């Protein structure tokens, strides 16, 4: 297990470094690059702001405050983000191992994709770690490269669940036209053998992520599956109905999806 975890970490670091190769050196020093794009908040403590975000006490925000661009960058590229993710994944593994499974192939675990299975840090490092307003055109161009690396902690969780006989169901806000590249990216990053890959169809245009994901989880359970666990980086991955027997929130202070 330790060797697999270390190998996944090395792959993750190499992928991030390779994707950042064309960025000026200043990004590694985390000098703010976003100009006046983000919101300024007077007297802001960025650590407290991140705590408010992770506990869902700060809601419906659109950009990381400019004062926190460097803080969020250091966090995401540094040791603490990995440690926080590791704690969540470890608790999920311990919970999964405690379950008495039916063994009928109907026990499933719901995974979000972006910032849960795949990391978009190479993209966000070029765009202020969330301090720049979201640009769907640029982000979709990044998605179509298919180069997002795996998050090592959730890759390890994913593999442990497969060993236990729990089937992964991937439920993402990516759209149907991105199915081929998303499937390829996931497999290249080490994820495979999923039971379903659910992407957002046109019928959900204009709906919130909570409505979309709740509806799709309901369909999963109506098909006879039992959602024993659910993990995502956004509260909208975990709120709503049919969320599963237990939910796990991964850290992500770069953006907020309602």
CSV table of N, CA and C in Angstrom, one decimal, residues 37-193:
chain,number,residue,atom,x,y,z
A,37,UNK,N,-9.0,41.2,-11.1
A,37,UNK,CA,-10.1,40.3,-11.4
A,37,UNK,C,-10.9,39.9,-10.2
A,38,UNK,N,-10.2,39.6,-9.1
A,38,UNK,CA,-10.8,39.0,-7.9
A,38,UNK,C,-11.4,40.1,-7.0
A,39,UNK,N,-12.1,39.6,-6.0
A,39,UNK,CA,-12.8,40.5,-5.0
A,39,UNK,C,-11.8,40.8,-3.9
A,40,UNK,N,-11.8,42.1,-3.4
A,40,UNK,CA,-11.0,42.4,-2.3
A,40,UNK,C,-11.8,42.5,-1.1
A,41,UNK,N,-11.3,41.9,0.0
A,41,UNK,CA,-12.0,41.9,1.3
A,41,UNK,C,-11.1,42.5,2.4
A,42,UNK,N,-11.5,43.6,2.9
A,42,UNK,CA,-10.6,44.3,3.9
A,42,UNK,C,-10.5,43.5,5.2
A,43,UNK,N,-9.2,43.4,5.7
A,43,UNK,CA,-8.9,42.8,6.9
A,43,UNK,C,-9.2,41.3,6.9
A,44,UNK,N,-8.9,40.7,5.8
A,44,UNK,CA,-9.3,39.2,5.7
A,44,UNK,C,-8.2,38.3,6.2
A,45,UNK,N,-8.6,37.3,7.0
A,45,UNK,CA,-7.7,36.2,7.4
A,45,UNK,C,-7.9,35.1,6.4
A,46,UNK,N,-7.0,34.7,5.6
A,46,UNK,CA,-7.2,33.7,4.5
A,46,UNK,C,-7.4,32.3,5.1
A,47,UNK,N,-6.7,32.0,6.2
A,47,UNK,CA,-6.9,30.7,6.8
A,47,UNK,C,-8.3,30.6,7.3
A,48,UNK,N,-8.8,31.7,7.9
A,48,UNK,CA,-10.2,31.7,8.4
A,48,UNK,C,-11.2,31.6,7.3
A,49,UNK,N,-10.9,32.3,6.2
A,49,UNK,CA,-11.7,32.3,5.0
A,49,UNK,C,-11.8,30.8,4.5
A,50,UNK,N,-10.7,30.1,4.4
A,50,UNK,CA,-10.7,28.8,3.9
A,50,UNK,C,-11.5,27.9,4.8
A,51,UNK,N,-11.4,28.1,6.1
A,51,UNK,CA,-12.2,27.3,7.1
A,51,UNK,C,-13.7,27.5,6.8
A,52,UNK,N,-14.0,28.8,6.6
A,52,UNK,CA,-15.4,29.1,6.3
A,52,UNK,C,-15.9,28.4,5.0
A,53,UNK,N,-15.1,28.4,4.0
A,53,UNK,CA,-15.4,27.7,2.8
A,53,UNK,C,-15.6,26.2,3.0
A,54,UNK,N,-14.7,25.6,3.7
A,54,UNK,CA,-14.7,24.1,3.8
A,54,UNK,C,-15.9,23.7,4.7
A,55,UNK,N,-16.3,24.5,5.6
A,55,UNK,CA,-17.5,24.2,6.5
A,55,UNK,C,-18.8,24.7,5.9
A,56,UNK,N,-18.7,25.2,4.6
A,56,UNK,CA,-19.9,25.7,3.9
A,56,UNK,C,-20.6,26.9,4.7
A,57,UNK,N,-19.8,27.6,5.4
A,57,UNK,CA,-20.4,28.8,6.1
A,57,UNK,C,-20.2,30.0,5.2
A,58,UNK,N,-19.3,30.0,4.2
A,58,UNK,CA,-19.1,31.0,3.2
A,58,UNK,C,-19.6,30.4,1.9
A,59,UNK,N,-20.7,30.9,1.4
A,59,UNK,CA,-21.4,30.2,0.3
A,59,UNK,C,-21.5,31.2,-0.9
A,60,UNK,N,-21.7,30.5,-2.1
A,60,UNK,CA,-22.1,31.3,-3.3
A,60,UNK,C,-21.0,32.3,-3.7
A,61,UNK,N,-19.8,32.1,-3.4
A,61,UNK,CA,-18.7,33.0,-3.8
A,61,UNK,C,-18.3,32.7,-5.2
A,62,UNK,N,-17.8,33.7,-5.9
A,62,UNK,CA,-17.4,33.5,-7.3
A,62,UNK,C,-15.9,33.4,-7.6
A,63,UNK,N,-15.1,34.1,-6.7
A,63,UNK,CA,-13.7,34.1,-6.9
A,63,UNK,C,-13.0,34.1,-5.6
A,64,UNK,N,-11.8,33.5,-5.5
A,64,UNK,CA,-11.0,33.6,-4.3
A,64,UNK,C,-10.6,35.1,-4.1
A,65,UNK,N,-10.7,35.6,-2.9
A,65,UNK,CA,-10.3,37.0,-2.7
A,65,UNK,C,-8.9,37.2,-3.1
A,66,UNK,N,-8.6,38.4,-3.7
A,66,UNK,CA,-7.2,38.7,-4.2
A,66,UNK,C,-6.2,38.5,-3.1
A,67,UNK,N,-6.5,38.9,-1.9
A,67,UNK,CA,-5.6,38.8,-0.8
A,67,UNK,C,-5.2,37.4,-0.5
A,68,UNK,N,-6.0,36.4,-1.0
A,68,UNK,CA,-5.8,35.0,-0.7
A,68,UNK,C,-5.3,34.2,-1.8
A,69,UNK,N,-5.0,34.9,-2.9
A,69,UNK,CA,-4.4,34.1,-4.1
A,69,UNK,C,-3.2,33.4,-3.7
A,70,UNK,N,-2.2,34.1,-3.1
A,70,UNK,CA,-1.0,33.4,-2.8
A,70,UNK,C,-1.2,32.4,-1.7
A,71,UNK,N,-2.0,32.6,-0.7
A,71,UNK,CA,-2.3,31.7,0.3
A,71,UNK,C,-2.9,30.4,-0.3
A,72,UNK,N,-3.9,30.5,-1.1
A,72,UNK,CA,-4.5,29.3,-1.7
A,72,UNK,C,-3.5,28.6,-2.6
A,73,UNK,N,-2.7,29.3,-3.3
A,73,UNK,CA,-1.7,28.7,-4.2
A,73,UNK,C,-0.7,27.9,-3.3
A,74,UNK,N,-0.2,28.5,-2.3
A,74,UNK,CA,0.7,27.7,-1.4
A,74,UNK,C,0.0,26.5,-0.8
A,75,UNK,N,-1.2,26.6,-0.4
A,75,UNK,CA,-2.0,25.5,0.2
A,75,UNK,C,-2.1,24.4,-0.9
A,76,UNK,N,-2.6,24.7,-2.1
A,76,UNK,CA,-2.9,23.7,-3.0
A,76,UNK,C,-1.6,23.0,-3.5
A,77,UNK,N,-0.5,23.7,-3.6
A,77,UNK,CA,0.7,23.1,-4.1
A,77,UNK,C,1.6,22.6,-3.0
A,78,UNK,N,1.2,22.8,-1.8
A,78,UNK,CA,2.0,22.4,-0.6
A,78,UNK,C,1.6,21.2,0.1
A,79,UNK,N,2.2,21.0,1.2
A,79,UNK,CA,2.0,19.8,2.0
A,79,UNK,C,0.7,19.7,2.7
A,80,UNK,N,0.1,20.8,3.1
A,80,UNK,CA,-1.2,20.7,3.9
A,80,UNK,C,-2.4,20.2,3.1
A,81,UNK,N,-2.5,20.6,1.8
A,81,UNK,CA,-3.6,20.1,1.0
A,81,UNK,C,-3.5,18.6,0.8
A,82,UNK,N,-2.3,18.1,0.7
A,82,UNK,CA,-2.1,16.6,0.5
A,82,UNK,C,-2.4,15.9,1.9
A,83,UNK,N,-2.0,16.5,3.0
A,83,UNK,CA,-2.3,15.9,4.3
A,83,UNK,C,-3.8,15.9,4.5
A,84,UNK,N,-4.5,17.0,4.2
A,84,UNK,CA,-5.9,17.1,4.5
A,84,UNK,C,-6.7,16.1,3.6
A,85,UNK,N,-6.2,15.9,2.4
A,85,UNK,CA,-6.9,15.0,1.5
A,85,UNK,C,-6.6,13.5,2.0
A,86,UNK,N,-5.4,13.3,2.5
A,86,UNK,CA,-5.1,12.0,3.0
A,86,UNK,C,-6.0,11.6,4.2
A,87,UNK,N,-6.3,12.6,5.1
A,87,UNK,CA,-7.1,12.3,6.2
A,87,UNK,C,-8.5,11.9,5.8
A,88,UNK,N,-9.1,12.6,4.8
A,88,UNK,CA,-10.4,12.3,4.3
A,88,UNK,C,-10.4,10.9,3.7
A,89,UNK,N,-9.4,10.6,2.8
A,89,UNK,CA,-9.4,9.3,2.1
A,89,UNK,C,-9.2,8.2,3.1
A,90,UNK,N,-8.4,8.4,4.2
A,90,UNK,CA,-8.1,7.4,5.1
A,90,UNK,C,-9.4,7.0,5.9
A,91,UNK,N,-10.2,8.1,6.3
A,91,UNK,CA,-11.4,7.8,7.0
A,91,UNK,C,-12.4,7.1,6.1
A,92,UNK,N,-12.4,7.4,4.8
A,92,UNK,CA,-13.3,6.7,3.9
A,92,UNK,C,-12.9,5.2,3.8
A,93,UNK,N,-11.6,5.0,3.7
A,93,UNK,CA,-11.2,3.5,3.7
A,93,UNK,C,-11.6,2.8,4.9
A,94,UNK,N,-11.4,3.4,6.1
A,94,UNK,CA,-11.7,2.8,7.4
A,94,UNK,C,-13.2,2.5,7.5
A,95,UNK,N,-14.0,3.5,7.0
A,95,UNK,CA,-15.5,3.3,7.0
A,95,UNK,C,-15.8,2.1,6.1
A,96,UNK,N,-15.3,2.1,4.9
A,96,UNK,CA,-15.6,1.1,3.9
A,96,UNK,C,-15.3,-0.3,4.4
A,97,UNK,N,-14.1,-0.4,5.1
A,97,UNK,CA,-13.7,-1.7,5.6
A,97,UNK,C,-14.6,-2.2,6.8
A,98,UNK,N,-15.3,-1.2,7.4
A,98,UNK,CA,-16.2,-1.6,8.5
A,98,UNK,C,-17.5,-2.1,8.1
A,99,UNK,N,-17.8,-2.0,6.8
A,99,UNK,CA,-19.2,-2.3,6.3
A,99,UNK,C,-19.4,-3.8,6.2
A,100,UNK,N,-20.6,-4.3,6.4
A,100,UNK,CA,-20.9,-5.7,6.1
A,100,UNK,C,-21.7,-5.7,4.8
A,101,UNK,N,-20.9,-6.0,3.8
A,101,UNK,CA,-21.5,-5.9,2.4
A,101,UNK,C,-22.3,-7.1,2.1
A,102,UNK,N,-23.3,-6.9,1.2
A,102,UNK,CA,-24.2,-8.0,0.9
A,102,UNK,C,-23.6,-8.9,-0.1
A,103,UNK,N,-22.6,-8.5,-0.9
A,103,UNK,CA,-21.9,-9.4,-1.8
A,103,UNK,C,-22.7,-9.7,-3.0
A,104,UNK,N,-23.7,-8.9,-3.3
A,104,UNK,CA,-24.5,-9.1,-4.5
A,104,UNK,C,-24.2,-8.2,-5.7
A,105,UNK,N,-23.1,-7.4,-5.5
A,105,UNK,CA,-22.7,-6.5,-6.6
A,105,UNK,C,-23.5,-5.2,-6.7
A,106,UNK,N,-24.3,-4.9,-5.6
A,106,UNK,CA,-25.2,-3.8,-5.7
A,106,UNK,C,-24.7,-2.6,-4.7
A,107,UNK,N,-23.6,-2.9,-4.0
A,107,UNK,CA,-23.0,-1.8,-3.2
A,107,UNK,C,-22.1,-0.9,-4.0
A,108,UNK,N,-22.4,0.4,-4.0
A,108,UNK,CA,-21.7,1.3,-4.9
A,108,UNK,C,-21.2,2.5,-4.1
A,109,UNK,N,-20.2,3.2,-4.6
A,109,UNK,CA,-19.7,4.4,-4.0
A,109,UNK,C,-19.7,5.5,-5.1
A,110,UNK,N,-20.2,6.6,-4.8
A,110,UNK,CA,-20.3,7.7,-5.8
A,110,UNK,C,-19.1,8.6,-5.7
A,111,UNK,N,-18.4,8.8,-6.8
A,111,UNK,CA,-17.3,9.7,-6.9
A,111,UNK,C,-17.6,10.9,-7.8
A,112,UNK,N,-17.3,12.1,-7.3
A,112,UNK,CA,-17.2,13.3,-8.2
A,112,UNK,C,-15.9,13.0,-9.0
A,113,UNK,N,-15.7,13.9,-10.1
A,113,UNK,CA,-14.5,13.7,-10.9
A,113,UNK,C,-13.5,14.8,-10.7
A,114,UNK,N,-13.9,16.1,-11.0
A,114,UNK,CA,-12.9,17.2,-10.9
A,114,UNK,C,-12.6,17.5,-9.5
A,115,UNK,N,-11.3,17.6,-9.2
A,115,UNK,CA,-10.8,17.8,-7.8
A,115,UNK,C,-11.2,16.8,-6.8
A,116,UNK,N,-11.6,15.6,-7.4
A,116,UNK,CA,-11.9,14.4,-6.5
A,116,UNK,C,-11.1,13.3,-7.1
A,117,UNK,N,-11.3,12.9,-8.3
A,117,UNK,CA,-10.5,11.8,-8.9
A,117,UNK,C,-9.4,12.5,-9.7
A,118,UNK,N,-9.7,13.5,-10.5
A,118,UNK,CA,-8.7,14.2,-11.3
A,118,UNK,C,-8.4,15.6,-10.8
A,119,UNK,N,-7.2,16.0,-10.9
A,119,UNK,CA,-6.8,17.4,-10.4
A,119,UNK,C,-6.6,18.3,-11.6
A,120,UNK,N,-7.2,19.5,-11.4
A,120,UNK,CA,-7.1,20.5,-12.4
A,120,UNK,C,-6.1,21.6,-12.0
A,121,UNK,N,-5.2,21.3,-11.1
A,121,UNK,CA,-4.2,22.2,-10.6
A,121,UNK,C,-3.4,22.8,-11.7
A,122,UNK,N,-3.0,22.0,-12.7
A,122,UNK,CA,-2.2,22.6,-13.8
A,122,UNK,C,-2.9,23.8,-14.5
A,123,UNK,N,-4.2,23.7,-14.5
A,123,UNK,CA,-5.0,24.8,-15.1
A,123,UNK,C,-5.1,25.9,-14.2
A,124,UNK,N,-5.5,25.7,-12.9
A,124,UNK,CA,-5.8,26.7,-12.0
A,124,UNK,C,-4.5,27.5,-11.6
A,125,UNK,N,-3.3,26.8,-11.7
A,125,UNK,CA,-2.1,27.5,-11.4
A,125,UNK,C,-1.8,28.6,-12.4
A,126,UNK,N,-2.4,28.4,-13.6
A,126,UNK,CA,-2.2,29.5,-14.6
A,126,UNK,C,-3.3,30.6,-14.5
A,127,UNK,N,-4.2,30.3,-13.6
A,127,UNK,CA,-5.4,31.3,-13.6
A,127,UNK,C,-5.7,31.7,-12.1
A,128,UNK,N,-4.6,32.0,-11.4
A,128,UNK,CA,-4.8,32.6,-10.1
A,128,UNK,C,-5.3,31.7,-9.0
A,129,UNK,N,-5.3,30.4,-9.2
A,129,UNK,CA,-5.8,29.5,-8.1
A,129,UNK,C,-7.3,29.9,-7.7
A,130,UNK,N,-8.0,30.3,-8.7
A,130,UNK,CA,-9.4,30.6,-8.4
A,130,UNK,C,-9.7,32.1,-8.2
A,131,UNK,N,-8.6,32.9,-8.2
A,131,UNK,CA,-8.8,34.4,-8.0
A,131,UNK,C,-9.3,35.0,-9.3
A,132,UNK,N,-9.1,34.4,-10.4
A,132,UNK,CA,-9.6,34.9,-11.7
A,132,UNK,C,-11.1,34.4,-11.9
A,133,UNK,N,-12.0,35.1,-12.5
A,133,UNK,CA,-13.3,34.6,-12.8
A,133,UNK,C,-13.3,33.4,-13.6
A,134,UNK,N,-14.1,32.5,-13.4
A,134,UNK,CA,-14.2,31.2,-14.1
A,134,UNK,C,-14.5,31.5,-15.6
A,135,UNK,N,-13.7,30.9,-16.5
A,135,UNK,CA,-13.8,31.0,-17.9
A,135,UNK,C,-14.1,29.6,-18.5
A,136,UNK,N,-15.4,29.4,-18.8
A,136,UNK,CA,-15.7,28.0,-19.3
A,136,UNK,C,-15.0,27.6,-20.6
A,137,UNK,N,-14.8,28.6,-21.5
A,137,UNK,CA,-14.1,28.3,-22.7
A,137,UNK,C,-12.7,27.8,-22.5
A,138,UNK,N,-11.9,28.5,-21.6
A,138,UNK,CA,-10.6,28.1,-21.3
A,138,UNK,C,-10.5,26.8,-20.5
A,139,UNK,N,-11.4,26.7,-19.6
A,139,UNK,CA,-11.4,25.4,-18.8
A,139,UNK,C,-11.8,24.2,-19.7
A,140,UNK,N,-12.7,24.3,-20.5
A,140,UNK,CA,-13.1,23.2,-21.4
A,140,UNK,C,-11.9,22.9,-22.4
A,141,UNK,N,-11.2,23.9,-22.8
A,141,UNK,CA,-10.0,23.6,-23.6
A,141,UNK,C,-9.0,22.8,-22.8
A,142,UNK,N,-8.8,23.1,-21.5
A,142,UNK,CA,-8.0,22.3,-20.7
A,142,UNK,C,-8.5,20.8,-20.6
A,143,UNK,N,-9.8,20.7,-20.3
A,143,UNK,CA,-10.4,19.4,-20.2
A,143,UNK,C,-10.1,18.5,-21.4
A,144,UNK,N,-10.2,19.1,-22.6
A,144,UNK,CA,-10.0,18.4,-23.9
A,144,UNK,C,-8.6,18.0,-24.1
A,145,UNK,N,-7.6,18.5,-23.3
A,145,UNK,CA,-6.3,18.0,-23.4
A,145,UNK,C,-6.1,16.6,-22.8
A,146,UNK,N,-7.0,16.3,-21.9
A,146,UNK,CA,-7.0,14.9,-21.3
A,146,UNK,C,-5.8,14.7,-20.4
A,147,UNK,N,-5.2,15.7,-19.9
A,147,UNK,CA,-4.0,15.6,-19.1
A,147,UNK,C,-4.1,15.8,-17.6
A,148,UNK,N,-5.3,15.9,-17.1
A,148,UNK,CA,-5.5,16.1,-15.7
A,148,UNK,C,-4.9,14.9,-14.9
A,149,UNK,N,-4.0,15.1,-14.0
A,149,UNK,CA,-3.5,13.9,-13.2
A,149,UNK,C,-4.4,13.4,-12.1
A,150,UNK,N,-4.2,12.2,-11.7
A,150,UNK,CA,-5.0,11.7,-10.6
A,150,UNK,C,-4.6,12.4,-9.2
A,151,UNK,N,-5.6,12.5,-8.3
A,151,UNK,CA,-5.3,12.8,-7.0
A,151,UNK,C,-4.9,11.5,-6.3
A,152,UNK,N,-3.6,11.4,-5.8
A,152,UNK,CA,-3.1,10.1,-5.3
A,152,UNK,C,-4.0,9.5,-4.2
A,153,UNK,N,-4.5,10.4,-3.3
A,153,UNK,CA,-5.3,9.9,-2.1
A,153,UNK,C,-6.6,9.2,-2.6
A,154,UNK,N,-7.3,9.8,-3.5
A,154,UNK,CA,-8.5,9.2,-4.0
A,154,UNK,C,-8.3,8.0,-4.9
A,155,UNK,N,-7.1,8.0,-5.6
A,155,UNK,CA,-6.8,6.9,-6.4
A,155,UNK,C,-6.6,5.6,-5.5
A,156,UNK,N,-5.9,5.9,-4.4
A,156,UNK,CA,-5.8,4.8,-3.4
A,156,UNK,C,-7.1,4.3,-2.8
A,157,UNK,N,-8.0,5.3,-2.5
A,157,UNK,CA,-9.3,4.9,-2.0
A,157,UNK,C,-10.1,4.1,-3.1
A,158,UNK,N,-10.0,4.6,-4.3
A,158,UNK,CA,-10.7,3.9,-5.4
A,158,UNK,C,-10.3,2.5,-5.5
A,159,UNK,N,-9.0,2.2,-5.4
A,159,UNK,CA,-8.5,0.9,-5.6
A,159,UNK,C,-8.9,0.0,-4.4
A,160,UNK,N,-8.9,0.6,-3.2
A,160,UNK,CA,-9.3,-0.2,-2.0
A,160,UNK,C,-10.8,-0.6,-2.1
A,161,UNK,N,-11.6,0.3,-2.6
A,161,UNK,CA,-13.0,0.0,-2.7
A,161,UNK,C,-13.2,-1.2,-3.7
A,162,UNK,N,-12.5,-1.1,-4.8
A,162,UNK,CA,-12.6,-2.2,-5.8
A,162,UNK,C,-12.2,-3.6,-5.1
A,163,UNK,N,-11.2,-3.5,-4.3
A,163,UNK,CA,-10.7,-4.8,-3.6
A,163,UNK,C,-11.8,-5.3,-2.7
A,164,UNK,N,-12.6,-4.3,-2.1
A,164,UNK,CA,-13.6,-4.7,-1.2
A,164,UNK,C,-14.9,-5.2,-1.9
A,165,UNK,N,-15.0,-5.0,-3.2
A,165,UNK,CA,-16.2,-5.4,-3.9
A,165,UNK,C,-17.2,-4.2,-4.0
A,166,UNK,N,-16.8,-3.0,-3.7
A,166,UNK,CA,-17.7,-1.9,-3.8
A,166,UNK,C,-17.4,-1.2,-5.2
A,167,UNK,N,-18.5,-1.1,-6.0
A,167,UNK,CA,-18.3,-0.6,-7.4
A,167,UNK,C,-18.4,0.9,-7.4
A,168,UNK,N,-17.4,1.6,-8.1
A,168,UNK,CA,-17.5,3.0,-8.3
A,168,UNK,C,-18.5,3.5,-9.3
A,169,UNK,N,-19.2,4.5,-8.9
A,169,UNK,CA,-20.1,5.2,-9.9
A,169,UNK,C,-19.6,6.7,-9.9
A,170,UNK,N,-19.2,7.1,-11.1
A,170,UNK,CA,-18.7,8.4,-11.3
A,170,UNK,C,-19.8,9.4,-11.8
A,171,UNK,N,-20.0,10.4,-11.0
A,171,UNK,CA,-21.0,11.4,-11.2
A,171,UNK,C,-20.4,12.8,-11.3
A,172,UNK,N,-20.4,13.3,-12.6
A,172,UNK,CA,-19.6,14.5,-12.8
A,172,UNK,C,-20.5,15.6,-13.4
A,173,UNK,N,-20.1,16.9,-13.2
A,173,UNK,CA,-20.7,18.0,-13.9
A,173,UNK,C,-20.2,18.2,-15.3
A,174,UNK,N,-19.3,17.4,-15.7
A,174,UNK,CA,-18.8,17.5,-17.1
A,174,UNK,C,-20.0,17.0,-18.0
A,175,UNK,N,-20.0,17.5,-19.2
A,175,UNK,CA,-21.1,17.3,-20.1
A,175,UNK,C,-20.9,16.1,-21.1
A,176,UNK,N,-22.0,15.6,-21.6
A,176,UNK,CA,-22.0,14.4,-22.4
A,176,UNK,C,-21.0,14.5,-23.6
A,177,UNK,N,-20.8,15.6,-24.2
A,177,UNK,CA,-19.8,15.8,-25.3
A,177,UNK,C,-18.4,15.6,-24.8
A,178,UNK,N,-18.2,15.5,-23.5
A,178,UNK,CA,-16.8,15.3,-23.0
A,178,UNK,C,-16.6,13.9,-22.5
A,179,UNK,N,-17.5,13.0,-22.8
A,179,UNK,CA,-17.5,11.6,-22.3
A,179,UNK,C,-16.2,10.9,-22.8
A,180,UNK,N,-15.9,11.0,-24.1
A,180,UNK,CA,-14.7,10.3,-24.6
A,180,UNK,C,-13.4,10.7,-24.0
A,181,UNK,N,-13.2,12.0,-23.9
A,181,UNK,CA,-11.9,12.5,-23.4
A,181,UNK,C,-11.9,12.3,-21.9
A,182,UNK,N,-13.0,12.4,-21.2
A,182,UNK,CA,-13.0,12.1,-19.7
A,182,UNK,C,-12.7,10.7,-19.4
A,183,UNK,N,-13.3,9.8,-20.2
A,183,UNK,CA,-13.1,8.3,-20.0
A,183,UNK,C,-11.6,8.0,-20.2
A,184,UNK,N,-11.0,8.6,-21.3
A,184,UNK,CA,-9.6,8.4,-21.6
A,184,UNK,C,-8.7,8.9,-20.5
A,185,UNK,N,-9.0,10.2,-20.1
A,185,UNK,CA,-8.2,10.8,-19.0
A,185,UNK,C,-8.2,10.0,-17.7
A,186,UNK,N,-9.4,9.5,-17.4
A,186,UNK,CA,-9.6,8.7,-16.1
A,186,UNK,C,-8.7,7.4,-16.2
A,187,UNK,N,-8.9,6.7,-17.3
A,187,UNK,CA,-8.1,5.5,-17.5
A,187,UNK,C,-6.6,5.7,-17.5
A,188,UNK,N,-6.2,6.7,-18.2
A,188,UNK,CA,-4.8,7.1,-18.2
A,188,UNK,C,-4.2,7.5,-16.9
A,189,UNK,N,-5.1,8.0,-16.0
A,189,UNK,CA,-4.7,8.4,-14.7
A,189,UNK,C,-4.7,7.3,-13.7
A,190,UNK,N,-5.2,6.1,-14.1
A,190,UNK,CA,-5.2,4.9,-13.2
A,190,UNK,C,-6.6,4.5,-12.8
A,191,UNK,N,-7.6,5.2,-13.2
A,191,UNK,CA,-9.0,4.8,-12.8
A,191,UNK,C,-9.6,3.9,-13.9
A,192,UNK,N,-10.2,2.8,-13.4
A,192,UNK,CA,-10.9,1.9,-14.4
A,192,UNK,C,-11.9,1.1,-13.7
A,193,UNK,N,-12.6,0.2,-14.4
A,193,UNK,CA,-13.5,-0.7,-13.8
A,193,UNK,C,-14.7,0.0,-13.1
